[in-house]
PDB file of C-alpha atoms in Angstrom:
ATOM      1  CA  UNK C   1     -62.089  95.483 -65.833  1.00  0.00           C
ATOM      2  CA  UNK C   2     -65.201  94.804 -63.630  1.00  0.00           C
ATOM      3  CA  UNK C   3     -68.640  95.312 -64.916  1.00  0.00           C
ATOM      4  CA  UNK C   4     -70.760  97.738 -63.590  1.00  0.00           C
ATOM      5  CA  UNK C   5     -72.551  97.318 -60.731  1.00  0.00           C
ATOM      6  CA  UNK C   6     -69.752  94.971 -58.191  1.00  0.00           C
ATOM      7  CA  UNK C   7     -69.870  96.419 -54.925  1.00  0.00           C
ATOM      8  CA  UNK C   8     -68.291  95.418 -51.411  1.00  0.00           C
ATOM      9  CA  UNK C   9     -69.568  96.083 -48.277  1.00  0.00           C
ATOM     10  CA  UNK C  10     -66.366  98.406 -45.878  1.00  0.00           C
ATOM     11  CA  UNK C  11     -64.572  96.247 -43.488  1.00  0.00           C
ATOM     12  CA  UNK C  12     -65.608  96.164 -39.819  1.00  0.00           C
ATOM     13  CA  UNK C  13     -64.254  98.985 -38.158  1.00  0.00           C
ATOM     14  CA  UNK C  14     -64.340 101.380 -40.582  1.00  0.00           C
ATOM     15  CA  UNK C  15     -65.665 104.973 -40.248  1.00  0.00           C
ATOM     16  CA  UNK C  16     -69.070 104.523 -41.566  1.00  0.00           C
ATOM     17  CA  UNK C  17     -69.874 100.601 -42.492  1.00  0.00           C
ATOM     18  CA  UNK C  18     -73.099 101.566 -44.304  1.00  0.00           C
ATOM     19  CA  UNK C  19     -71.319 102.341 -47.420  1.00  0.00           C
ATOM     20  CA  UNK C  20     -70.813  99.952 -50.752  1.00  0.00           C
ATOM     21  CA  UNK C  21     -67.069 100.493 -52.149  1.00  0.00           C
ATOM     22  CA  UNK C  22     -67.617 100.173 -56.282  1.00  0.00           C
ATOM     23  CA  UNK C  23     -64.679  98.091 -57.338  1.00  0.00           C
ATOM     24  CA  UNK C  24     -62.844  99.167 -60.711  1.00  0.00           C
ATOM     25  CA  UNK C  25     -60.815  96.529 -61.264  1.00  0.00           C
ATOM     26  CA  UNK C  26     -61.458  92.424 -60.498  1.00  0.00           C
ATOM     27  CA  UNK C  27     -59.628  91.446 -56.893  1.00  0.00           C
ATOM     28  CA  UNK C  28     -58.144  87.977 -56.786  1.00  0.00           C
ATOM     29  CA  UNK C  29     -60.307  85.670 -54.830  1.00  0.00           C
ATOM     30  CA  UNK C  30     -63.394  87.464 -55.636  1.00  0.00           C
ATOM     31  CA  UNK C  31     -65.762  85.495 -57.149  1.00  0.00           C
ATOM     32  CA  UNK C  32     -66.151  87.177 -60.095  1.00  0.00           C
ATOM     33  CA  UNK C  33     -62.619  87.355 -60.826  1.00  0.00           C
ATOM     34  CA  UNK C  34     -62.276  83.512 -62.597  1.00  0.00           C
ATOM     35  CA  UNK C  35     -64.887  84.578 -65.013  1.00  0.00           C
ATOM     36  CA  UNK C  36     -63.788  87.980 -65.687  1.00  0.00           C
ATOM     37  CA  UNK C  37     -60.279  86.479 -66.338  1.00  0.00           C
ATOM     38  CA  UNK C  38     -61.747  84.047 -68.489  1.00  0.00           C
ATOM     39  CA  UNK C  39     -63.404  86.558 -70.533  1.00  0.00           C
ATOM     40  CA  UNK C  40     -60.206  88.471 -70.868  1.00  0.00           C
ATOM     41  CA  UNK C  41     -57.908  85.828 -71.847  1.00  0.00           C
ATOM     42  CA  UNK C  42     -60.780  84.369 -74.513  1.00  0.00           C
ATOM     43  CA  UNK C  43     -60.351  88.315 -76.135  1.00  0.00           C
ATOM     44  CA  UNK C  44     -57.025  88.096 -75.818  1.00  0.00           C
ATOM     45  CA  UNK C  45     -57.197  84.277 -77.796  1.00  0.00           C
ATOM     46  CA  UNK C  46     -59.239  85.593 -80.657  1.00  0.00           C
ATOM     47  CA  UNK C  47     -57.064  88.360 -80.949  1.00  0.00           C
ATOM     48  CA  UNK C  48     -54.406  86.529 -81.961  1.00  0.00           C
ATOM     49  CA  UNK C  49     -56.616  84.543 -84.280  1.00  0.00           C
ATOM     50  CA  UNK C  50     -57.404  81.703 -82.005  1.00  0.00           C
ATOM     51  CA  UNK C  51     -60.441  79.708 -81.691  1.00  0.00           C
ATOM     52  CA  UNK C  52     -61.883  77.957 -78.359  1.00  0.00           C
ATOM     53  CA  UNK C  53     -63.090  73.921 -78.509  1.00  0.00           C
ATOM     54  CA  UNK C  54     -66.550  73.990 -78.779  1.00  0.00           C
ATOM     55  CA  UNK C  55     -66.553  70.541 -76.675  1.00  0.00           C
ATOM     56  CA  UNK C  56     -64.313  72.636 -73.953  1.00  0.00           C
ATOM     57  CA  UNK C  57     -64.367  75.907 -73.687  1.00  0.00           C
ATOM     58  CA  UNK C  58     -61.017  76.199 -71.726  1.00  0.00           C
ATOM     59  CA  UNK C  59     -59.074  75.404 -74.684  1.00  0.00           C
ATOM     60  CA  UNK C  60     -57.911  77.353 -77.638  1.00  0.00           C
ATOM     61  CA  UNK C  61     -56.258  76.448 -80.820  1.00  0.00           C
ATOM     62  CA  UNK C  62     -54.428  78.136 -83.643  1.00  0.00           C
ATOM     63  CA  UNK C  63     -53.373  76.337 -86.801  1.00  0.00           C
ATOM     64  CA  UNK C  64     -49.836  77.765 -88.581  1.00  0.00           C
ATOM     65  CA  UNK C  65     -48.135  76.288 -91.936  1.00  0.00           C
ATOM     66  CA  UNK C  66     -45.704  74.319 -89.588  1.00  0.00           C
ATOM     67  CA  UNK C  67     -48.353  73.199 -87.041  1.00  0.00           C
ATOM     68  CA  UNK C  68     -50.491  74.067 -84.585  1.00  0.00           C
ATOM     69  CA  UNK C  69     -50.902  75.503 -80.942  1.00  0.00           C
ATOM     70  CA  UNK C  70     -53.383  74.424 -78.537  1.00  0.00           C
ATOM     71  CA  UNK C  71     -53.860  76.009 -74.954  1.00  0.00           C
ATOM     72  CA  UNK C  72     -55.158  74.487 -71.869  1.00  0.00           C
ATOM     73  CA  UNK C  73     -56.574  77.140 -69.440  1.00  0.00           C
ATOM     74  CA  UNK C  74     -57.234  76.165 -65.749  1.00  0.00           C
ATOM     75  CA  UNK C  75     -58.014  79.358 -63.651  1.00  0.00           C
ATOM     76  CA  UNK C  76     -55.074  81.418 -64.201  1.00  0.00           C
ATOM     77  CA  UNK C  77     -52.689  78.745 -65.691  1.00  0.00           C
ATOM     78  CA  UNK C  78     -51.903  78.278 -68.982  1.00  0.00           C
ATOM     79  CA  UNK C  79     -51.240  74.768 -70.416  1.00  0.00           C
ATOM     80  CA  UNK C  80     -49.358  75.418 -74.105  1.00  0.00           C
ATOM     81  CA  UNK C  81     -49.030  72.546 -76.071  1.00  0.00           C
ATOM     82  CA  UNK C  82     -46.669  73.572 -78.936  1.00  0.00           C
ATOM     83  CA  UNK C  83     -46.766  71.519 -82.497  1.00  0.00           C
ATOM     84  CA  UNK C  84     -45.571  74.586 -84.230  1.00  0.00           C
ATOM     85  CA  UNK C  85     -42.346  76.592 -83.713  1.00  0.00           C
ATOM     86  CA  UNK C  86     -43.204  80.204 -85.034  1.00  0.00           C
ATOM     87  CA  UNK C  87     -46.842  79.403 -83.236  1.00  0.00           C
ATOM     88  CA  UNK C  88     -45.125  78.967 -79.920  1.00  0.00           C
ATOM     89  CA  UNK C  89     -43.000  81.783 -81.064  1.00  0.00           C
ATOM     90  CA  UNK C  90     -45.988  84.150 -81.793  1.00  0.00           C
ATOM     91  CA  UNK C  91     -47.954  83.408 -78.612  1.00  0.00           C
ATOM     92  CA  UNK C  92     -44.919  83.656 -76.326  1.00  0.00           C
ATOM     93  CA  UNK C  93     -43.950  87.501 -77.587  1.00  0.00           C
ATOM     94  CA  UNK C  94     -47.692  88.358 -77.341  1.00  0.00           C
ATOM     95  CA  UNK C  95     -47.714  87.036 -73.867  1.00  0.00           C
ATOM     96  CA  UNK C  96     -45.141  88.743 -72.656  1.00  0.00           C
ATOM     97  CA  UNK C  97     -46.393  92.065 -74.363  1.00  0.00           C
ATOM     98  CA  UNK C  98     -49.906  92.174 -73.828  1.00  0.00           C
ATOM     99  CA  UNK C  99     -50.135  90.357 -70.855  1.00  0.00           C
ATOM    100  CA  UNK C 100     -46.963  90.645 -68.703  1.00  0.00           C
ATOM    101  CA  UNK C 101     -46.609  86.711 -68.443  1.00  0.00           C
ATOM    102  CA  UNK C 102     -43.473  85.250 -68.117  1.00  0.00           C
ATOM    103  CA  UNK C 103     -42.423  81.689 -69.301  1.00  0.00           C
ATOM    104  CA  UNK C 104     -42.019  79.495 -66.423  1.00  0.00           C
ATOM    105  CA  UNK C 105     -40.381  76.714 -69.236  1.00  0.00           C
ATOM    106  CA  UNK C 106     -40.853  73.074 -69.322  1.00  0.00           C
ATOM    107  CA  UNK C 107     -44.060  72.197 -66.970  1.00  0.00           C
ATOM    108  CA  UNK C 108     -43.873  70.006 -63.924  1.00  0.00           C
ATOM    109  CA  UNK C 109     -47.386  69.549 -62.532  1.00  0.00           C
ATOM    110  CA  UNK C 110     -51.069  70.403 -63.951  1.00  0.00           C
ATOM    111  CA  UNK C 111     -53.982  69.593 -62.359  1.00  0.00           C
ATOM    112  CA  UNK C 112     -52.299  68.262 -59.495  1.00  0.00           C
ATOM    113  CA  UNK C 113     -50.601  65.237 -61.681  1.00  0.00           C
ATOM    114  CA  UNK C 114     -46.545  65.605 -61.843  1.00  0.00           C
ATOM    115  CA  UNK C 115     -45.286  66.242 -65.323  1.00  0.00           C
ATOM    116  CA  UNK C 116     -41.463  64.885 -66.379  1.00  0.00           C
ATOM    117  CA  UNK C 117     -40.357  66.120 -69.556  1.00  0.00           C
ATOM    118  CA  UNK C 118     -36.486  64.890 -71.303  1.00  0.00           C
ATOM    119  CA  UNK C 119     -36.438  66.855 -74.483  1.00  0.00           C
ATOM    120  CA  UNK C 120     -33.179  65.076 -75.218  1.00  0.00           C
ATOM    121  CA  UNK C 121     -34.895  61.511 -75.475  1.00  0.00           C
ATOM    122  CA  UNK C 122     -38.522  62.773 -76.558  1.00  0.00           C
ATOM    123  CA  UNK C 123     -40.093  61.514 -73.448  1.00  0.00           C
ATOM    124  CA  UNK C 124     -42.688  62.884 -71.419  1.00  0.00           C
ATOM    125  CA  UNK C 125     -44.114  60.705 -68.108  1.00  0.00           C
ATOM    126  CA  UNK C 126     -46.819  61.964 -66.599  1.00  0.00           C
ATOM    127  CA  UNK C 127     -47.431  60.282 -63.104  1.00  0.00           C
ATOM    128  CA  UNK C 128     -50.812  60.733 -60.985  1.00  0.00           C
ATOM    129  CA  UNK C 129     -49.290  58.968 -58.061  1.00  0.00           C
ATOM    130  CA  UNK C 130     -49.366  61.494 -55.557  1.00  0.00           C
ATOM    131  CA  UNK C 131     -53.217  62.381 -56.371  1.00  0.00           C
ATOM    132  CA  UNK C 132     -54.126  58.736 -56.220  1.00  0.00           C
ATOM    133  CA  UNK C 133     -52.438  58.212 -52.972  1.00  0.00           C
ATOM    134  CA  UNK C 134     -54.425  61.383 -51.591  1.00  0.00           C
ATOM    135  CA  UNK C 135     -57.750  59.633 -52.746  1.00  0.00           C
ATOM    136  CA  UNK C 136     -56.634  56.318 -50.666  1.00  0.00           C
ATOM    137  CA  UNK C 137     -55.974  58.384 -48.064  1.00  0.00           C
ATOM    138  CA  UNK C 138     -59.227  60.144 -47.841  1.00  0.00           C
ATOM    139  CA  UNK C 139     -61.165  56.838 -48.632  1.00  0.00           C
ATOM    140  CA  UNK C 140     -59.729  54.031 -46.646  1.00  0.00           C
ATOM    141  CA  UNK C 141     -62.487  51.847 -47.999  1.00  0.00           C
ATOM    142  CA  UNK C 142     -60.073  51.918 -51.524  1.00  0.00           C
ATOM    143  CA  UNK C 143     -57.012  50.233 -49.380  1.00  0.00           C
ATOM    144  CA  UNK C 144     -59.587  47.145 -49.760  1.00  0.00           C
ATOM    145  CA  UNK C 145     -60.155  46.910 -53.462  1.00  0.00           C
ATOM    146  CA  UNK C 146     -58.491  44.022 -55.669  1.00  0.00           C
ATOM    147  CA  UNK C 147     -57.978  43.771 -59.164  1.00  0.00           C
ATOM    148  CA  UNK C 148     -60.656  41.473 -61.131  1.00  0.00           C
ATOM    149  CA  UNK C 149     -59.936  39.907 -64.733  1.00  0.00           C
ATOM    150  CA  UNK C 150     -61.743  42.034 -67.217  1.00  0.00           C
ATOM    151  CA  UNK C 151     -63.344  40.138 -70.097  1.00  0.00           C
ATOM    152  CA  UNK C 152     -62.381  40.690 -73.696  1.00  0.00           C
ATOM    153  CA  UNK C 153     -63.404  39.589 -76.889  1.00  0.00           C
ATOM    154  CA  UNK C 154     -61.273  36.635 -78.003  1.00  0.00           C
ATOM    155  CA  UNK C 155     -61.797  38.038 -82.016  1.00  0.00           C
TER     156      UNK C 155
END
């Protein structure tokens, strides 16, 4: 829902280009849109009895008798980080209900960093190579760096 007030200008070409078009509803790219869906999803959070970080306000936590839920927001992805079963549960049915979000599974990238999950073994390897080799690429002056001993207390 878009506060009141968020006009666009008609396209070139139209029949009259002097007239504002009031928008009803947020449009993706708009600027407005990340903080409207912010707002939306931080209603939809307490809702369900969540509460954001105070230290960051893009991540919201729930605590149930088996554990808790935390999740990461980042535009309009959703980083859950289950530690309870009928929390993950919970969230997932509301999800799909309230919101119309489907569960993609097991995550392979966030923030740009490749994500390997083996739920048989317990592992998870997370592996910023690709987003480190983009920074080397855009800063050639990296390619000259060398490691350097770092002192440490011998106590």
């Amino acid at each position: 829902q878009m506060p009141p007030g968020v006009r666009l200008r008609t396209p070139q070409g139209t029949t009259d280009e002097r007239y504002n078009v009031l928008l009803k509803k947020a449009l993706y790219g708009l600027k407005e849109s990340t903080q409207l869906f912010h707002r939306m999803l931080s209603k939809f959070f307490a809702e369900l009895g969540y509460t954001r970080c105070k230290t960051d306000t893009s991540v919201f936590y729930k605590q149930h008798n088996d554990g808790c839920v935390i999740v990461s927001t980042e535009v309009d992805d959703l980083l859950i980080l289950p530690f309870s079963t009928r929390g993950l549960e919970e969230l997932h049915t509301a999800l799909a209900e309230k919101l119309d979000v489907p569960d993609f599974g097991l995550i392979h990238a966030f923030f740009g960093l490749h994500v390997d999950q083996d739920v048989e073994k317990g592992t998870l390897t997370i592996d910023a190579k690709k987003q480190l080799q983009g920074l080397f690429n855009q800063l050639p002056m990296l390619n000259r760096l060398h490691g350097a001993k770092t002192p440490s207390c011998k106590n």
